[in-house]
Amino acid sequence: MQAAGIIIEYNPLHHGHLWLLEETRRLLGPETAVIGVMSGDFVQRGDFAILRRQARAKAAVESGVDLVLELPLPWAVGSAERFADGGVQVLLGTGLVTDLAFGSECGDADALRRVAEALLSPKLNEFIRRELTRGDSFAAARQRALAALLRPEDAALLESPNNILGVEYCKALLRRESAIRALTVRRRGTGYHGTELEGGLASATLLRSLLRDGERERALDLMAPAMKDAYLEEETAGRAPVFRETCQRAILARLRSMSEADFAALDQGGEGLGNRLYDASREAVSVEEVLETAKTKRYAYTRLQRMVLWAYLGMIPADFPETVPYLRVLACNETGRALLARMREMASVPVLTKPADVRRLGPEAQRLFETEARAADLYALAYPDLTAVRGGSLWREGPVIR
């Protein structure tokens, strides 16, 4: 059985995601199994997922993914580089994956690999340091530095968000000297950050925007069918939609209880960004105002969002593990169960199919799971219905079996 891997958030799952699944099987063969590595309750840009992990994993399996494994929290809410590396670690850990499939604006895996190789070149850091003296963001400085190592059309690939993530996937595969092949499919429909419908396929950003603006019916019509069903089920249970704003007072309370040293511990670059967040949190009356006040031209908004989320969840980057210590199963179908049977022989790290399994693992794995459990309880505070926020869900809920 050939197995392809995809690294996903499905926040929410839409028809563009279905297109990637269809194309992956068209290119690799209709019998190809698909293993998804999915973020939990929080996503890479430093925000709450619109639906909890179990609902999104169920929709994934009902839409064609055979096995959904969790991307652990310290990678799910990290930089694009860390997010990609965590996903690749999980896929490598299965011992089964031959191809990593992902969408991109360019649709050219060879070009993305060339950019990845340039980014790993020892010469690049010298060029980046020179460009940073202009005062631009790191991303802008990196792109200009790449122009010295690449053709202009290759360097320009880093102007598009899905290309950027694809490059990071290629970097992770190269760093780990993996035999997994990169397979990219050209993205269709609305762009990654697009808020206007294009080509009949909505982006996840557009769907979240519609839900936030009260255009529920339109959003539901643009979701993949299984995602629509999952959303309606969660909505009936009082658990959807989930927005950070619902938890705003809790987040502000956490920020205002933190010292300057606490904020400094969130600033991985030691560039004074923690001080800006500390000052902003003392005056701002919303999380959005905290972010807008602290933001500068040099620092990406999503970087600030991640720091605020880390603060809310009590996470310190210096304590993030470097290697994924286990593979946690979120959902599977019959083919997925066959994959799990093979993983019992092939996987390089333990596979968790029920929460109690973690108690047999080492201290680092147990600490990670406890961090996930606390974060799940804090996520639940953003449910629309307060009666649905009972804690301890991660210790009670096993995989969704279809």
PDB file of N, CA and C in Angstrom, residues 271-353:
ATOM      1  N   GLU A 271      14.638  40.657  20.657  1.00  0.00           N
ATOM      2  CA  GLU A 271      14.661  41.937  19.943  1.00  0.00           C
ATOM      3  C   GLU A 271      13.792  43.013  20.595  1.00  0.00           C
ATOM      4  N   GLY A 272      13.358  42.778  21.816  1.00  0.00           N
ATOM      5  CA  GLY A 272      12.546  43.774  22.491  1.00  0.00           C
ATOM      6  C   GLY A 272      11.068  43.674  22.199  1.00  0.00           C
ATOM      7  N   LEU A 273      10.673  42.648  21.463  1.00  0.00           N
ATOM      8  CA  LEU A 273       9.265  42.489  21.127  1.00  0.00           C
ATOM      9  C   LEU A 273       8.433  42.183  22.366  1.00  0.00           C
ATOM     10  N   GLY A 274       9.029  41.473  23.319  1.00  0.00           N
ATOM     11  CA  GLY A 274       8.337  41.204  24.578  1.00  0.00           C
ATOM     12  C   GLY A 274       8.000  42.486  25.320  1.00  0.00           C
ATOM     13  N   ASN A 275       8.915  43.457  25.276  1.00  0.00           N
ATOM     14  CA  ASN A 275       8.660  44.736  25.943  1.00  0.00           C
ATOM     15  C   ASN A 275       7.486  45.472  25.306  1.00  0.00           C
ATOM     16  N   ARG A 276       7.392  45.404  23.994  1.00  0.00           N
ATOM     17  CA  ARG A 276       6.286  46.062  23.290  1.00  0.00           C
ATOM     18  C   ARG A 276       4.948  45.428  23.682  1.00  0.00           C
ATOM     19  N   LEU A 277       4.925  44.106  23.764  1.00  0.00           N
ATOM     20  CA  LEU A 277       3.689  43.437  24.170  1.00  0.00           C
ATOM     21  C   LEU A 277       3.351  43.742  25.627  1.00  0.00           C
ATOM     22  N   TYR A 278       4.347  43.794  26.486  1.00  0.00           N
ATOM     23  CA  TYR A 278       4.111  44.122  27.898  1.00  0.00           C
ATOM     24  C   TYR A 278       3.476  45.507  28.020  1.00  0.00           C
ATOM     25  N   ASP A 279       4.055  46.478  27.347  1.00  0.00           N
ATOM     26  CA  ASP A 279       3.514  47.847  27.419  1.00  0.00           C
ATOM     27  C   ASP A 279       2.106  47.908  26.837  1.00  0.00           C
ATOM     28  N   ALA A 280       1.899  47.256  25.702  1.00  0.00           N
ATOM     29  CA  ALA A 280       0.590  47.301  25.051  1.00  0.00           C
ATOM     30  C   ALA A 280      -0.479  46.648  25.910  1.00  0.00           C
ATOM     31  N   SER A 281      -0.136  45.565  26.584  1.00  0.00           N
ATOM     32  CA  SER A 281      -1.133  44.832  27.367  1.00  0.00           C
ATOM     33  C   SER A 281      -1.618  45.634  28.578  1.00  0.00           C
ATOM     34  N   ARG A 282      -0.847  46.624  29.006  1.00  0.00           N
ATOM     35  CA  ARG A 282      -1.237  47.435  30.176  1.00  0.00           C
ATOM     36  C   ARG A 282      -2.279  48.481  29.804  1.00  0.00           C
ATOM     37  N   GLU A 283      -2.366  48.838  28.538  1.00  0.00           N
ATOM     38  CA  GLU A 283      -3.261  49.909  28.115  1.00  0.00           C
ATOM     39  C   GLU A 283      -4.414  49.414  27.240  1.00  0.00           C
ATOM     40  N   ALA A 284      -4.168  48.420  26.431  1.00  0.00           N
ATOM     41  CA  ALA A 284      -5.155  47.981  25.440  1.00  0.00           C
ATOM     42  C   ALA A 284      -6.385  47.370  26.109  1.00  0.00           C
ATOM     43  N   VAL A 285      -7.524  47.517  25.452  1.00  0.00           N
ATOM     44  CA  VAL A 285      -8.782  46.993  25.995  1.00  0.00           C
ATOM     45  C   VAL A 285      -9.292  45.809  25.172  1.00  0.00           C
ATOM     46  N   SER A 286      -8.491  45.334  24.233  1.00  0.00           N
ATOM     47  CA  SER A 286      -8.827  44.140  23.461  1.00  0.00           C
ATOM     48  C   SER A 286      -7.534  43.489  23.010  1.00  0.00           C
ATOM     49  N   VAL A 287      -7.608  42.200  22.683  1.00  0.00           N
ATOM     50  CA  VAL A 287      -6.430  41.507  22.176  1.00  0.00           C
ATOM     51  C   VAL A 287      -6.000  42.124  20.852  1.00  0.00           C
ATOM     52  N   GLU A 288      -6.958  42.481  20.023  1.00  0.00           N
ATOM     53  CA  GLU A 288      -6.636  43.105  18.741  1.00  0.00           C
ATOM     54  C   GLU A 288      -5.863  44.404  18.955  1.00  0.00           C
ATOM     55  N   GLU A 289      -6.241  45.186  19.958  1.00  0.00           N
ATOM     56  CA  GLU A 289      -5.537  46.439  20.231  1.00  0.00           C
ATOM     57  C   GLU A 289      -4.126  46.166  20.744  1.00  0.00           C
ATOM     58  N   VAL A 290      -3.964  45.114  21.544  1.00  0.00           N
ATOM     59  CA  VAL A 290      -2.628  44.732  21.994  1.00  0.00           C
ATOM     60  C   VAL A 290      -1.728  44.471  20.790  1.00  0.00           C
ATOM     61  N   LEU A 291      -2.238  43.700  19.844  1.00  0.00           N
ATOM     62  CA  LEU A 291      -1.452  43.325  18.671  1.00  0.00           C
ATOM     63  C   LEU A 291      -1.146  44.527  17.779  1.00  0.00           C
ATOM     64  N   GLU A 292      -2.140  45.364  17.554  1.00  0.00           N
ATOM     65  CA  GLU A 292      -1.948  46.528  16.691  1.00  0.00           C
ATOM     66  C   GLU A 292      -0.972  47.524  17.320  1.00  0.00           C
ATOM     67  N   THR A 293      -1.037  47.677  18.647  1.00  0.00           N
ATOM     68  CA  THR A 293      -0.148  48.609  19.337  1.00  0.00           C
ATOM     69  C   THR A 293       1.301  48.127  19.302  1.00  0.00           C
ATOM     70  N   ALA A 294       1.487  46.812  19.433  1.00  0.00           N
ATOM     71  CA  ALA A 294       2.845  46.251  19.490  1.00  0.00           C
ATOM     72  C   ALA A 294       3.471  46.085  18.111  1.00  0.00           C
ATOM     73  N   LYS A 295       2.643  46.056  17.082  1.00  0.00           N
ATOM     74  CA  LYS A 295       3.118  45.757  15.739  1.00  0.00           C
ATOM     75  C   LYS A 295       4.025  46.870  15.202  1.00  0.00           C
ATOM     76  N   THR A 296       5.053  46.461  14.461  1.00  0.00           N
ATOM     77  CA  THR A 296       5.906  47.398  13.725  1.00  0.00           C
ATOM     78  C   THR A 296       6.119  46.837  12.326  1.00  0.00           C
ATOM     79  N   LYS A 297       6.729  47.611  11.461  1.00  0.00           N
ATOM     80  CA  LYS A 297       6.983  47.167  10.089  1.00  0.00           C
ATOM     81  C   LYS A 297       7.845  45.912  10.057  1.00  0.00           C
ATOM     82  N   ARG A 298       8.721  45.782  11.023  1.00  0.00           N
ATOM     83  CA  ARG A 298       9.706  44.702  10.985  1.00  0.00           C
ATOM     84  C   ARG A 298       9.137  43.354  11.414  1.00  0.00           C
ATOM     85  N   TYR A 299       8.100  43.368  12.269  1.00  0.00           N
ATOM     86  CA  TYR A 299       7.636  42.121  12.846  1.00  0.00           C
ATOM     87  C   TYR A 299       6.297  41.706  12.250  1.00  0.00           C
ATOM     88  N   ALA A 300       6.205  40.460  11.793  1.00  0.00           N
ATOM     89  CA  ALA A 300       4.972  39.948  11.204  1.00  0.00           C
ATOM     90  C   ALA A 300       3.877  39.873  12.262  1.00  0.00           C
ATOM     91  N   TYR A 301       2.675  40.208  11.847  1.00  0.00           N
ATOM     92  CA  TYR A 301       1.526  40.190  12.764  1.00  0.00           C
ATOM     93  C   TYR A 301       1.328  38.799  13.362  1.00  0.00           C
ATOM     94  N   THR A 302       1.518  37.760  12.529  1.00  0.00           N
ATOM     95  CA  THR A 302       1.311  36.408  13.033  1.00  0.00           C
ATOM     96  C   THR A 302       2.328  36.033  14.112  1.00  0.00           C
ATOM     97  N   ARG A 303       3.505  36.615  14.038  1.00  0.00           N
ATOM     98  CA  ARG A 303       4.493  36.344  15.087  1.00  0.00           C
ATOM     99  C   ARG A 303       3.995  36.874  16.432  1.00  0.00           C
ATOM    100  N   LEU A 304       3.414  38.059  16.422  1.00  0.00           N
ATOM    101  CA  LEU A 304       2.838  38.616  17.652  1.00  0.00           C
ATOM    102  C   LEU A 304       1.660  37.769  18.133  1.00  0.00           C
ATOM    103  N   GLN A 305       0.828  37.334  17.202  1.00  0.00           N
ATOM    104  CA  GLN A 305      -0.312  36.499  17.586  1.00  0.00           C
ATOM    105  C   GLN A 305       0.161  35.220  18.278  1.00  0.00           C
ATOM    106  N   ARG A 306       1.214  34.620  17.752  1.00  0.00           N
ATOM    107  CA  ARG A 306       1.729  33.393  18.377  1.00  0.00           C
ATOM    108  C   ARG A 306       2.250  33.679  19.780  1.00  0.00           C
ATOM    109  N   MET A 307       2.931  34.789  19.958  1.00  0.00           N
ATOM    110  CA  MET A 307       3.451  35.121  21.289  1.00  0.00           C
ATOM    111  C   MET A 307       2.322  35.315  22.291  1.00  0.00           C
ATOM    112  N   VAL A 308       1.257  35.984  21.871  1.00  0.00           N
ATOM    113  CA  VAL A 308       0.102  36.173  22.758  1.00  0.00           C
ATOM    114  C   VAL A 308      -0.542  34.826  23.078  1.00  0.00           C
ATOM    115  N   LEU A 309      -0.644  33.960  22.073  1.00  0.00           N
ATOM    116  CA  LEU A 309      -1.225  32.638  22.317  1.00  0.00           C
ATOM    117  C   LEU A 309      -0.352  31.829  23.265  1.00  0.00           C
ATOM    118  N   TRP A 310       0.965  31.854  23.056  1.00  0.00           N
ATOM    119  CA  TRP A 310       1.858  31.157  23.979  1.00  0.00           C
ATOM    120  C   TRP A 310       1.644  31.655  25.406  1.00  0.00           C
ATOM    121  N   ALA A 311       1.492  32.964  25.547  1.00  0.00           N
ATOM    122  CA  ALA A 311       1.272  33.530  26.883  1.00  0.00           C
ATOM    123  C   ALA A 311      -0.015  32.980  27.497  1.00  0.00           C
ATOM    124  N   TYR A 312      -1.080  32.974  26.725  1.00  0.00           N
ATOM    125  CA  TYR A 312      -2.374  32.488  27.218  1.00  0.00           C
ATOM    126  C   TYR A 312      -2.290  31.020  27.634  1.00  0.00           C
ATOM    127  N   LEU A 313      -1.553  30.230  26.862  1.00  0.00           N
ATOM    128  CA  LEU A 313      -1.464  28.795  27.128  1.00  0.00           C
ATOM    129  C   LEU A 313      -0.357  28.450  28.120  1.00  0.00           C
ATOM    130  N   GLY A 314       0.405  29.446  28.563  1.00  0.00           N
ATOM    131  CA  GLY A 314       1.485  29.191  29.517  1.00  0.00           C
ATOM    132  C   GLY A 314       2.656  28.439  28.901  1.00  0.00           C
ATOM    133  N   MET A 315       2.910  28.684  27.616  1.00  0.00           N
ATOM    134  CA  MET A 315       3.992  27.996  26.909  1.00  0.00           C
ATOM    135  C   MET A 315       5.209  28.909  26.771  1.00  0.00           C
ATOM    136  N   ILE A 316       6.402  28.350  26.993  1.00  0.00           N
ATOM    137  CA  ILE A 316       7.649  29.098  26.858  1.00  0.00           C
ATOM    138  C   ILE A 316       8.460  28.460  25.744  1.00  0.00           C
ATOM    139  N   PRO A 317       8.796  29.206  24.693  1.00  0.00           N
ATOM    140  CA  PRO A 317       9.509  28.612  23.550  1.00  0.00           C
ATOM    141  C   PRO A 317      10.771  27.844  23.917  1.00  0.00           C
ATOM    142  N   ALA A 318      11.491  28.319  24.927  1.00  0.00           N
ATOM    143  CA  ALA A 318      12.727  27.631  25.318  1.00  0.00           C
ATOM    144  C   ALA A 318      12.470  26.211  25.800  1.00  0.00           C
ATOM    145  N   ASP A 319      11.229  25.945  26.222  1.00  0.00           N
ATOM    146  CA  ASP A 319      10.884  24.613  26.716  1.00  0.00           C
ATOM    147  C   ASP A 319      10.288  23.707  25.644  1.00  0.00           C
ATOM    148  N   PHE A 320      10.120  24.226  24.429  1.00  0.00           N
ATOM    149  CA  PHE A 320       9.532  23.406  23.367  1.00  0.00           C
ATOM    150  C   PHE A 320      10.456  22.222  23.062  1.00  0.00           C
ATOM    151  N   PRO A 321       9.910  21.012  22.938  1.00  0.00           N
ATOM    152  CA  PRO A 321      10.760  19.861  22.582  1.00  0.00           C
ATOM    153  C   PRO A 321      11.257  19.975  21.147  1.00  0.00           C
ATOM    154  N   GLU A 322      12.351  19.320  20.863  1.00  0.00           N
ATOM    155  CA  GLU A 322      12.928  19.348  19.519  1.00  0.00           C
ATOM    156  C   GLU A 322      12.432  18.193  18.654  1.00  0.00           C
ATOM    157  N   THR A 323      12.051  17.095  19.280  1.00  0.00           N
ATOM    158  CA  THR A 323      11.596  15.940  18.515  1.00  0.00           C
ATOM    159  C   THR A 323      10.208  15.523  18.975  1.00  0.00           C
ATOM    160  N   VAL A 324       9.409  15.050  18.037  1.00  0.00           N
ATOM    161  CA  VAL A 324       8.055  14.587  18.335  1.00  0.00           C
ATOM    162  C   VAL A 324       8.161  13.234  19.041  1.00  0.00           C
ATOM    163  N   PRO A 325       7.647  13.107  20.287  1.00  0.00           N
ATOM    164  CA  PRO A 325       7.882  11.881  21.061  1.00  0.00           C
ATOM    165  C   PRO A 325       6.852  10.777  20.845  1.00  0.00           C
ATOM    166  N   TYR A 326       5.744  11.077  20.174  1.00  0.00           N
ATOM    167  CA  TYR A 326       4.731  10.046  19.930  1.00  0.00           C
ATOM    168  C   TYR A 326       3.847  10.478  18.762  1.00  0.00           C
ATOM    169  N   LEU A 327       3.100   9.533  18.233  1.00  0.00           N
ATOM    170  CA  LEU A 327       2.129   9.791  17.169  1.00  0.00           C
ATOM    171  C   LEU A 327       0.739   9.551  17.760  1.00  0.00           C
ATOM    172  N   ARG A 328      -0.057  10.615  17.877  1.00  0.00           N
ATOM    173  CA  ARG A 328      -1.384  10.481  18.470  1.00  0.00           C
ATOM    174  C   ARG A 328      -2.430  10.388  17.371  1.00  0.00           C
ATOM    175  N   VAL A 329      -3.248   9.347  17.411  1.00  0.00           N
ATOM    176  CA  VAL A 329      -4.275   9.112  16.404  1.00  0.00           C
ATOM    177  C   VAL A 329      -5.514   9.930  16.745  1.00  0.00           C
ATOM    178  N   LEU A 330      -5.997  10.722  15.767  1.00  0.00           N
ATOM    179  CA  LEU A 330      -7.215  11.503  15.949  1.00  0.00           C
ATOM    180  C   LEU A 330      -8.418  10.859  15.265  1.00  0.00           C
ATOM    181  N   ALA A 331      -8.205  10.224  14.117  1.00  0.00           N
ATOM    182  CA  ALA A 331      -9.327   9.613  13.398  1.00  0.00           C
ATOM    183  C   ALA A 331      -8.768   8.654  12.344  1.00  0.00           C
ATOM    184  N   CYS A 332      -9.597   7.674  11.952  1.00  0.00           N
ATOM    185  CA  CYS A 332      -9.200   6.759  10.889  1.00  0.00           C
ATOM    186  C   CYS A 332     -10.424   6.050  10.332  1.00  0.00           C
ATOM    187  N   ASN A 333     -10.270   5.513   9.115  1.00  0.00           N
ATOM    188  CA  ASN A 333     -11.282   4.660   8.520  1.00  0.00           C
ATOM    189  C   ASN A 333     -10.706   3.243   8.438  1.00  0.00           C
ATOM    190  N   GLU A 334     -11.325   2.379   7.648  1.00  0.00           N
ATOM    191  CA  GLU A 334     -10.851   0.997   7.566  1.00  0.00           C
ATOM    192  C   GLU A 334      -9.426   0.927   7.023  1.00  0.00           C
ATOM    193  N   THR A 335      -9.145   1.718   5.989  1.00  0.00           N
ATOM    194  CA  THR A 335      -7.783   1.754   5.459  1.00  0.00           C
ATOM    195  C   THR A 335      -6.822   2.291   6.505  1.00  0.00           C
ATOM    196  N   GLY A 336      -7.272   3.281   7.255  1.00  0.00           N
ATOM    197  CA  GLY A 336      -6.447   3.835   8.324  1.00  0.00           C
ATOM    198  C   GLY A 336      -6.121   2.808   9.388  1.00  0.00           C
ATOM    199  N   ARG A 337      -7.062   1.932   9.688  1.00  0.00           N
ATOM    200  CA  ARG A 337      -6.796   0.872  10.672  1.00  0.00           C
ATOM    201  C   ARG A 337      -5.732  -0.088  10.146  1.00  0.00           C
ATOM    202  N   ALA A 338      -5.762  -0.353   8.838  1.00  0.00           N
ATOM    203  CA  ALA A 338      -4.716  -1.199   8.244  1.00  0.00           C
ATOM    204  C   ALA A 338      -3.350  -0.509   8.328  1.00  0.00           C
ATOM    205  N   LEU A 339      -3.341   0.820   8.120  1.00  0.00           N
ATOM    206  CA  LEU A 339      -2.095   1.574   8.256  1.00  0.00           C
ATOM    207  C   LEU A 339      -1.570   1.500   9.691  1.00  0.00           C
ATOM    208  N   LEU A 340      -2.463   1.620  10.652  1.00  0.00           N
ATOM    209  CA  LEU A 340      -2.046   1.534  12.052  1.00  0.00           C
ATOM    210  C   LEU A 340      -1.448   0.167  12.368  1.00  0.00           C
ATOM    211  N   ALA A 341      -2.025  -0.879  11.791  1.00  0.00           N
ATOM    212  CA  ALA A 341      -1.479  -2.220  12.017  1.00  0.00           C
ATOM    213  C   ALA A 341      -0.047  -2.305  11.494  1.00  0.00           C
ATOM    214  N   ARG A 342       0.210  -1.694  10.338  1.00  0.00           N
ATOM    215  CA  ARG A 342       1.570  -1.688   9.792  1.00  0.00           C
ATOM    216  C   ARG A 342       2.500  -0.811  10.624  1.00  0.00           C
ATOM    217  N   MET A 343       1.949   0.286  11.162  1.00  0.00           N
ATOM    218  CA  MET A 343       2.771   1.195  11.968  1.00  0.00           C
ATOM    219  C   MET A 343       3.248   0.546  13.255  1.00  0.00           C
ATOM    220  N   ARG A 344       2.541  -0.455  13.739  1.00  0.00           N
ATOM    221  CA  ARG A 344       3.000  -1.145  14.950  1.00  0.00           C
ATOM    222  C   ARG A 344       4.355  -1.799  14.721  1.00  0.00           C
ATOM    223  N   GLU A 345       4.657  -2.107  13.458  1.00  0.00           N
ATOM    224  CA  GLU A 345       5.954  -2.697  13.121  1.00  0.00           C
ATOM    225  C   GLU A 345       6.934  -1.662  12.575  1.00  0.00           C
ATOM    226  N   MET A 346       6.417  -0.637  11.893  1.00  0.00           N
ATOM    227  CA  MET A 346       7.278   0.279  11.142  1.00  0.00           C
ATOM    228  C   MET A 346       7.559   1.604  11.852  1.00  0.00           C
ATOM    229  N   ALA A 347       6.679   2.057  12.741  1.00  0.00           N
ATOM    230  CA  ALA A 347       6.810   3.390  13.338  1.00  0.00           C
ATOM    231  C   ALA A 347       8.069   3.480  14.198  1.00  0.00           C
ATOM    232  N   SER A 348       8.708   4.649  14.147  1.00  0.00           N
ATOM    233  CA  SER A 348       9.940   4.864  14.908  1.00  0.00           C
ATOM    234  C   SER A 348       9.689   5.464  16.287  1.00  0.00           C
ATOM    235  N   VAL A 349       8.445   5.873  16.548  1.00  0.00           N
ATOM    236  CA  VAL A 349       8.054   6.394  17.868  1.00  0.00           C
ATOM    237  C   VAL A 349       6.736   5.741  18.262  1.00  0.00           C
ATOM    238  N   PRO A 350       6.372   5.761  19.566  1.00  0.00           N
ATOM    239  CA  PRO A 350       5.135   5.119  19.999  1.00  0.00           C
ATOM    240  C   PRO A 350       3.892   5.736  19.351  1.00  0.00           C
ATOM    241  N   VAL A 351       2.880   4.906  19.143  1.00  0.00           N
ATOM    242  CA  VAL A 351       1.608   5.342  18.584  1.00  0.00           C
ATOM    243  C   VAL A 351       0.567   5.313  19.688  1.00  0.00           C
ATOM    244  N   LEU A 352      -0.107   6.446  19.923  1.00  0.00           N
ATOM    245  CA  LEU A 352      -1.129   6.543  20.968  1.00  0.00           C
ATOM    246  C   LEU A 352      -2.510   6.426  20.329  1.00  0.00           C
ATOM    247  N   THR A 353      -3.248   5.397  20.707  1.00  0.00           N
ATOM    248  CA  THR A 353      -4.625   5.251  20.236  1.00  0.00           C
ATOM    249  C   THR A 353      -5.638   5.539  21.333  1.00  0.00           C
TER     250      THR A 353
END
